Amino acid sequence: MDFIKKKRRGEKIVMITAYDYPFAKIVDEAGVDGILVGDSLAMVVLGLENTLGIGLKEIIHHLRAVVRAKPRALVVADMPFGSYEISTKEALRSAALLVKHGAEAVKLEGGEEIADVVKKIVKMGIPVMGHIGLNPQRVLALGGYKLMGKKEHQREKILRDALALEDAGVFAIVIEHTVPDLAAEITKKVSVPTICIGSGPHCDGQILVLHDVLGLSDVIPYFAKVYADLKQIARDAVRKFVEEVKSGKFPSLENR
Ligand code: KIV
């Protein structure tokens, strides 16, 4: 897997989310290494309050649109809440279904507790990306989207999670919203690349949610960076269209 080679060469890995055909084309042309069809689509595209309300059906619908863009970048699909926790059989079936619809790898949230399932998915021939630190699919139990790794017992658990996933055969590990010195320690300790979001700069790569980067999300986490205000650009364009129709400027005879 290219990502592991990149870590060995000390080359930073860049990933971003995308959920549809046009944006998959855009982010691929922009040169990302990986595209995640993330379950964040529940919030930033479908307007839900958290990521718990979507299932495989929704991920597959968006995955198929992304795959149609034929990206050069690696396409990773999120395994949504409830698609891998109930039984190993169901987890294997869910992962296989995502691959049948074009995913080149799958991502699961969790550490030690899912290591056996991860090992089986890897054995089946499906590359797996881990996701530790803040796991948004556990937001109800956590009581919010909190910075992880501040307490010693939490640090030890997250480190154990990373080592268990490495042992289970993942090709990369997302570390979300975790204290930067712990993300740095994990990055040094594991042989697979760490791809961070809100966990500082000392990781092998970074991932952001596309709608945060483009200023389209309603709520943008403080650790994200907004590179463009597409919301404003889109609003201005549509406002202009409204004005021009109302004033009779559009359509002109050339726009027939
Ligand atoms: O769904 C998603 O966008 C993610 C990223 C935050 C890593 O899992």
mmCIF file of C-alpha atoms and ligand atoms in Angstrom:
data_model
loop_
_atom_site.group_PDB
_atom_site.id
_atom_site.type_symbol
_atom_site.label_atom_id
_atom_site.label_comp_id
_atom_site.label_asym_id
_atom_site.label_seq_id
_atom_site.Cartn_x
_atom_site.Cartn_y
_atom_site.Cartn_z
ATOM 1 C CA MET A 1 0.000 0.000 0.000
ATOM 2 C CA ASP A 2 1.388 3.382 -1.120
ATOM 3 C CA PHE A 3 0.548 5.078 2.190
ATOM 4 C CA ILE A 4 3.043 2.927 4.109
ATOM 5 C CA LYS A 5 5.749 3.713 1.535
ATOM 6 C CA LYS A 6 4.984 7.415 1.958
ATOM 7 C CA LYS A 7 5.503 7.138 5.728
ATOM 8 C CA ARG A 8 8.834 5.373 5.178
ATOM 9 C CA ARG A 9 9.913 8.158 2.806
ATOM 10 C CA GLY A 10 8.735 10.858 5.247
ATOM 11 C CA GLU A 11 6.232 12.139 2.660
ATOM 12 C CA LYS A 12 3.105 13.777 4.105
ATOM 13 C CA ILE A 13 -0.211 12.130 3.204
ATOM 14 C CA VAL A 14 -3.217 14.323 2.410
ATOM 15 C CA MET A 15 -6.808 13.137 2.581
ATOM 16 C CA ILE A 16 -10.131 14.913 2.352
ATOM 17 C CA THR A 17 -13.750 13.828 2.365
ATOM 18 C CA ALA A 18 -15.998 13.929 -0.703
ATOM 19 C CA TYR A 19 -19.522 12.685 -1.142
ATOM 20 C CA ASP A 20 -20.435 13.265 -4.778
ATOM 21 C CA TYR A 21 -19.206 13.184 -8.374
ATOM 22 C CA PRO A 22 -18.232 16.843 -8.991
ATOM 23 C CA PHE A 23 -16.342 17.279 -5.738
ATOM 24 C CA ALA A 24 -14.623 13.893 -6.108
ATOM 25 C CA LYS A 25 -13.299 15.151 -9.461
ATOM 26 C CA ILE A 26 -12.237 18.486 -7.970
ATOM 27 C CA VAL A 27 -10.372 17.061 -4.958
ATOM 28 C CA ASP A 28 -8.724 14.404 -7.117
ATOM 29 C CA GLU A 29 -7.531 17.025 -9.622
ATOM 30 C CA ALA A 30 -6.233 19.065 -6.663
ATOM 31 C CA GLY A 31 -3.858 16.220 -5.803
ATOM 32 C CA VAL A 32 -5.115 14.546 -2.611
ATOM 33 C CA ASP A 33 -3.765 11.072 -1.860
ATOM 34 C CA GLY A 34 -7.022 9.714 -0.517
ATOM 35 C CA ILE A 35 -10.745 10.492 -0.637
ATOM 36 C CA LEU A 36 -12.894 9.455 2.303
ATOM 37 C CA VAL A 37 -16.602 8.936 1.741
ATOM 38 C CA GLY A 38 -17.069 9.738 5.395
ATOM 39 C CA ASP A 39 -20.139 9.324 7.544
ATOM 40 C CA SER A 40 -19.730 13.071 8.197
ATOM 41 C CA LEU A 41 -21.980 13.244 5.123
ATOM 42 C CA ALA A 42 -24.840 12.753 7.619
ATOM 43 C CA MET A 43 -24.095 16.188 9.058
ATOM 44 C CA VAL A 44 -22.550 18.273 6.280
ATOM 45 C CA VAL A 45 -24.674 17.019 3.367
ATOM 46 C CA LEU A 46 -27.845 15.559 4.874
ATOM 47 C CA GLY A 47 -28.268 18.066 7.726
ATOM 48 C CA LEU A 48 -28.490 15.506 10.550
ATOM 49 C CA GLU A 49 -27.330 16.354 14.053
ATOM 50 C CA ASN A 50 -24.690 13.620 14.263
ATOM 51 C CA THR A 51 -23.365 10.676 12.261
ATOM 52 C CA LEU A 52 -25.570 8.041 13.898
ATOM 53 C CA GLY A 53 -28.588 8.422 11.636
ATOM 54 C CA ILE A 54 -27.198 6.994 8.413
ATOM 55 C CA GLY A 55 -26.510 3.435 7.322
ATOM 56 C CA LEU A 56 -24.814 1.484 4.573
ATOM 57 C CA LYS A 57 -27.506 2.505 2.068
ATOM 58 C CA GLU A 58 -26.618 6.195 2.315
ATOM 59 C CA ILE A 59 -22.844 5.591 2.295
ATOM 60 C CA ILE A 60 -23.193 3.375 -0.796
ATOM 61 C CA HIS A 61 -25.331 5.954 -2.607
ATOM 62 C CA HIS A 62 -22.599 8.590 -2.153
ATOM 63 C CA LEU A 63 -19.718 6.145 -2.651
ATOM 64 C CA ARG A 64 -21.082 5.223 -6.090
ATOM 65 C CA ALA A 65 -21.162 8.899 -7.088
ATOM 66 C CA VAL A 66 -17.551 9.372 -5.944
ATOM 67 C CA VAL A 67 -16.377 6.228 -7.743
ATOM 68 C CA ARG A 68 -17.993 7.425 -10.990
ATOM 69 C CA ALA A 69 -15.446 10.264 -10.985
ATOM 70 C CA LYS A 70 -12.760 7.549 -11.428
ATOM 71 C CA PRO A 71 -10.379 9.164 -8.953
ATOM 72 C CA ARG A 72 -6.667 8.433 -9.045
ATOM 73 C CA ALA A 73 -6.692 8.905 -5.243
ATOM 74 C CA LEU A 74 -7.489 5.982 -2.948
ATOM 75 C CA VAL A 75 -11.237 5.802 -2.207
ATOM 76 C CA VAL A 76 -11.968 4.854 1.403
ATOM 77 C CA ALA A 77 -15.550 4.300 2.580
ATOM 78 C CA ASP A 78 -16.670 4.730 6.163
ATOM 79 C CA MET A 79 -18.448 1.820 7.808
ATOM 80 C CA PRO A 80 -21.422 3.569 9.405
ATOM 81 C CA PHE A 81 -22.710 3.147 12.946
ATOM 82 C CA GLY A 82 -24.407 -0.250 13.368
ATOM 83 C CA SER A 83 -22.812 -1.870 10.321
ATOM 84 C CA TYR A 84 -19.928 -3.675 12.068
ATOM 85 C CA GLU A 85 -20.566 -3.852 15.825
ATOM 86 C CA ILE A 86 -23.380 -6.404 16.023
ATOM 87 C CA SER A 87 -21.552 -9.459 14.707
ATOM 88 C CA THR A 88 -18.398 -10.352 12.808
ATOM 89 C CA LYS A 89 -20.551 -11.852 10.060
ATOM 90 C CA GLU A 90 -22.398 -8.584 9.585
ATOM 91 C CA ALA A 91 -19.146 -6.587 9.661
ATOM 92 C CA LEU A 92 -17.659 -8.790 6.922
ATOM 93 C CA ARG A 93 -20.836 -8.508 4.868
ATOM 94 C CA SER A 94 -20.891 -4.702 5.247
ATOM 95 C CA ALA A 95 -17.225 -4.339 4.287
ATOM 96 C CA ALA A 96 -17.697 -6.614 1.258
ATOM 97 C CA LEU A 97 -20.737 -4.611 0.123
ATOM 98 C CA LEU A 98 -18.742 -1.371 0.231
ATOM 99 C CA VAL A 99 -16.004 -2.978 -1.865
ATOM 100 C CA LYS A 100 -18.575 -4.303 -4.362
ATOM 101 C CA HIS A 101 -19.709 -0.687 -4.823
ATOM 102 C CA GLY A 102 -16.206 0.604 -5.495
ATOM 103 C CA ALA A 103 -14.486 1.241 -2.149
ATOM 104 C CA GLU A 104 -10.770 0.424 -2.225
ATOM 105 C CA ALA A 105 -10.580 0.392 1.576
ATOM 106 C CA VAL A 106 -12.935 0.754 4.537
ATOM 107 C CA LYS A 107 -12.653 2.725 7.781
ATOM 108 C CA LEU A 108 -14.026 1.651 11.162
ATOM 109 C CA GLU A 109 -14.137 3.639 14.393
ATOM 110 C CA GLY A 110 -12.656 2.044 17.511
ATOM 111 C CA GLY A 111 -9.547 0.340 18.846
ATOM 112 C CA GLU A 112 -8.875 -2.758 20.949
ATOM 113 C CA GLU A 113 -12.558 -3.705 21.063
ATOM 114 C CA ILE A 114 -12.816 -4.045 17.277
ATOM 115 C CA ALA A 115 -9.318 -5.408 16.597
ATOM 116 C CA ASP A 116 -10.587 -8.979 15.998
ATOM 117 C CA VAL A 117 -13.165 -7.806 13.465
ATOM 118 C CA VAL A 118 -10.538 -5.630 11.742
ATOM 119 C CA LYS A 119 -8.206 -8.641 11.522
ATOM 120 C CA LYS A 120 -10.950 -10.682 9.818
ATOM 121 C CA ILE A 121 -11.810 -7.933 7.311
ATOM 122 C CA VAL A 122 -8.090 -7.607 6.474
ATOM 123 C CA LYS A 123 -7.848 -11.402 6.095
ATOM 124 C CA MET A 124 -10.740 -11.228 3.650
ATOM 125 C CA GLY A 125 -8.501 -9.043 1.468
ATOM 126 C CA ILE A 126 -9.991 -5.651 2.259
ATOM 127 C CA PRO A 127 -7.596 -2.868 3.316
ATOM 128 C CA VAL A 128 -8.729 -1.275 6.586
ATOM 129 C CA MET A 129 -8.088 2.187 7.973
ATOM 130 C CA GLY A 130 -8.442 2.568 11.744
ATOM 131 C CA HIS A 131 -9.973 5.571 13.526
ATOM 132 C CA ILE A 132 -9.049 6.292 17.141
ATOM 133 C CA GLY A 133 -9.080 9.190 19.609
ATOM 134 C CA LEU A 134 -12.422 10.927 19.264
ATOM 135 C CA ASN A 135 -14.906 8.510 17.719
ATOM 136 C CA PRO A 136 -17.950 10.565 16.670
ATOM 137 C CA GLN A 137 -20.071 7.401 16.433
ATOM 138 C CA ARG A 138 -19.745 7.239 20.253
ATOM 139 C CA VAL A 139 -20.925 10.810 20.804
ATOM 140 C CA LEU A 140 -23.853 9.747 23.009
ATOM 141 C CA ALA A 141 -21.632 7.839 25.431
ATOM 142 C CA LEU A 142 -18.966 10.569 25.351
ATOM 143 C CA GLY A 143 -21.453 13.373 25.964
ATOM 144 C CA GLY A 144 -20.032 15.550 23.182
ATOM 145 C CA TYR A 145 -17.116 15.982 20.798
ATOM 146 C CA LYS A 146 -14.371 16.256 23.406
ATOM 147 C CA LEU A 147 -10.591 16.543 23.068
ATOM 148 C CA MET A 148 -9.212 13.091 23.844
ATOM 149 C CA GLY A 149 -6.078 11.995 25.693
ATOM 150 C CA LYS A 150 -6.008 14.618 28.419
ATOM 151 C CA LYS A 151 -6.269 12.046 31.209
ATOM 152 C CA GLU A 152 -3.622 9.385 31.788
ATOM 153 C CA HIS A 153 -6.030 6.421 31.573
ATOM 154 C CA GLN A 154 -7.392 7.794 28.289
ATOM 155 C CA ARG A 155 -3.853 8.224 26.891
ATOM 156 C CA GLU A 156 -2.994 4.650 27.749
ATOM 157 C CA LYS A 157 -6.201 3.360 26.127
ATOM 158 C CA ILE A 158 -5.650 5.344 22.889
ATOM 159 C CA LEU A 159 -2.058 4.090 22.659
ATOM 160 C CA ARG A 160 -3.266 0.507 23.204
ATOM 161 C CA ASP A 161 -5.905 1.090 20.502
ATOM 162 C CA ALA A 162 -3.224 2.175 18.012
ATOM 163 C CA LEU A 163 -1.032 -0.845 18.753
ATOM 164 C CA ALA A 164 -3.984 -3.262 18.577
ATOM 165 C CA LEU A 165 -5.024 -1.877 15.177
ATOM 166 C CA GLU A 166 -1.460 -2.030 13.855
ATOM 167 C CA ASP A 167 -1.320 -5.654 14.990
ATOM 168 C CA ALA A 168 -4.691 -6.335 13.325
ATOM 169 C CA GLY A 169 -3.250 -5.229 9.996
ATOM 170 C CA VAL A 170 -4.609 -1.737 9.263
ATOM 171 C CA PHE A 171 -2.733 0.247 6.602
ATOM 172 C CA ALA A 172 -3.297 3.638 8.298
ATOM 173 C CA ILE A 173 -4.873 5.101 11.414
ATOM 174 C CA VAL A 174 -6.957 8.275 11.646
ATOM 175 C CA ILE A 175 -6.364 10.041 14.966
ATOM 176 C CA GLU A 176 -9.182 12.491 15.644
ATOM 177 C CA HIS A 177 -9.216 15.403 18.118
ATOM 178 C CA THR A 178 -6.510 14.025 20.398
ATOM 179 C CA VAL A 179 -3.812 15.911 22.299
ATOM 180 C CA PRO A 180 -0.943 16.541 19.844
ATOM 181 C CA ASP A 181 1.844 15.034 21.985
ATOM 182 C CA LEU A 182 -0.025 11.710 22.142
ATOM 183 C CA ALA A 183 -0.634 11.757 18.369
ATOM 184 C CA ALA A 184 3.116 12.404 17.954
ATOM 185 C CA GLU A 185 3.994 9.510 20.283
ATOM 186 C CA ILE A 186 1.693 7.119 18.388
ATOM 187 C CA THR A 187 3.131 8.305 15.063
ATOM 188 C CA LYS A 188 6.628 7.368 16.298
ATOM 189 C CA LYS A 189 5.526 4.028 17.755
ATOM 190 C CA VAL A 190 3.501 2.530 14.885
ATOM 191 C CA SER A 191 4.823 1.445 11.500
ATOM 192 C CA VAL A 192 1.648 2.460 9.653
ATOM 193 C CA PRO A 193 0.889 6.101 8.829
ATOM 194 C CA THR A 194 -1.200 8.238 11.159
ATOM 195 C CA ILE A 195 -3.636 10.590 9.439
ATOM 196 C CA CYS A 196 -4.720 13.292 11.844
ATOM 197 C CA ILE A 197 -7.657 15.636 12.210
ATOM 198 C CA GLY A 198 -7.511 18.101 15.070
ATOM 199 C CA SER A 199 -4.548 16.255 16.628
ATOM 200 C CA GLY A 200 -1.638 18.529 15.746
ATOM 201 C CA PRO A 201 1.078 18.583 13.104
ATOM 202 C CA HIS A 202 3.264 15.651 14.216
ATOM 203 C CA CYS A 203 1.429 12.990 12.204
ATOM 204 C CA ASP A 204 2.206 11.318 8.899
ATOM 205 C CA GLY A 205 -0.737 12.990 7.214
ATOM 206 C CA GLN A 206 -3.801 15.172 7.650
ATOM 207 C CA ILE A 207 -7.462 14.813 6.754
ATOM 208 C CA LEU A 208 -10.207 17.428 6.792
ATOM 209 C CA VAL A 209 -13.907 17.470 6.011
ATOM 210 C CA LEU A 210 -14.357 19.063 2.569
ATOM 211 C CA HIS A 211 -17.352 21.177 3.595
ATOM 212 C CA ASP A 212 -15.282 22.725 6.431
ATOM 213 C CA VAL A 213 -12.393 23.508 4.060
ATOM 214 C CA LEU A 214 -14.797 25.210 1.646
ATOM 215 C CA GLY A 215 -16.726 27.120 4.313
ATOM 216 C CA LEU A 216 -19.957 25.242 3.569
ATOM 217 C CA SER A 217 -20.579 23.605 6.965
ATOM 218 C CA ASP A 218 -22.976 25.179 9.467
ATOM 219 C CA VAL A 219 -20.572 24.526 12.329
ATOM 220 C CA ILE A 220 -16.855 24.426 11.589
ATOM 221 C CA PRO A 221 -14.607 22.873 14.278
ATOM 222 C CA TYR A 222 -11.907 25.226 15.568
ATOM 223 C CA PHE A 223 -9.150 22.871 14.424
ATOM 224 C CA ALA A 224 -10.265 22.928 10.778
ATOM 225 C CA LYS A 225 -9.041 25.565 8.337
ATOM 226 C CA VAL A 226 -11.417 27.328 5.970
ATOM 227 C CA TYR A 227 -9.612 27.851 2.643
ATOM 228 C CA ALA A 228 -12.552 29.380 0.723
ATOM 229 C CA ASP A 229 -15.957 30.865 1.466
ATOM 230 C CA LEU A 230 -18.026 28.916 -1.074
ATOM 231 C CA LYS A 231 -21.216 29.600 0.869
ATOM 232 C CA GLN A 232 -20.830 33.313 0.168
ATOM 233 C CA ILE A 233 -19.821 32.742 -3.466
ATOM 234 C CA ALA A 234 -22.829 30.462 -4.070
ATOM 235 C CA ARG A 235 -25.258 32.818 -2.309
ATOM 236 C CA ASP A 236 -23.989 35.800 -4.359
ATOM 237 C CA ALA A 237 -24.287 33.866 -7.632
ATOM 238 C CA VAL A 238 -27.850 32.719 -6.957
ATOM 239 C CA ARG A 239 -28.819 36.181 -5.685
ATOM 240 C CA LYS A 240 -27.558 37.646 -8.969
ATOM 241 C CA PHE A 241 -29.624 35.109 -10.931
ATOM 242 C CA VAL A 242 -32.740 36.037 -8.891
ATOM 243 C CA GLU A 243 -32.132 39.759 -9.497
ATOM 244 C CA GLU A 244 -31.512 39.308 -13.208
ATOM 245 C CA VAL A 245 -34.680 37.261 -13.756
ATOM 246 C CA LYS A 246 -36.760 39.737 -11.788
ATOM 247 C CA SER A 247 -35.278 42.715 -13.632
ATOM 248 C CA GLY A 248 -35.587 41.057 -17.060
ATOM 249 C CA LYS A 249 -31.820 41.049 -17.647
ATOM 250 C CA PHE A 250 -31.802 37.229 -17.879
ATOM 251 C CA PRO A 251 -32.460 35.541 -20.203
ATOM 252 C CA SER A 252 -31.358 37.749 -23.051
ATOM 253 C CA LEU A 253 -31.992 36.510 -26.555
ATOM 254 C CA GLU A 254 -28.495 34.890 -26.575
ATOM 255 C CA ASN A 255 -29.469 32.725 -23.566
ATOM 256 C CA ARG A 256 -32.350 31.038 -25.403
HETATM 257 O O1 KIV B 1 -16.566 10.971 8.415
HETATM 258 C C1 KIV B 1 -15.561 11.685 8.404
HETATM 259 O O2 KIV B 1 -15.518 12.757 7.792
HETATM 260 C C2 KIV B 1 -14.396 11.239 9.168
HETATM 261 C C3 KIV B 1 -13.253 12.186 9.299
HETATM 262 C C4 KIV B 1 -13.548 13.167 10.369
HETATM 263 C C5 KIV B 1 -11.970 11.511 9.539
HETATM 264 O O3 KIV B 1 -14.397 10.168 9.692
#
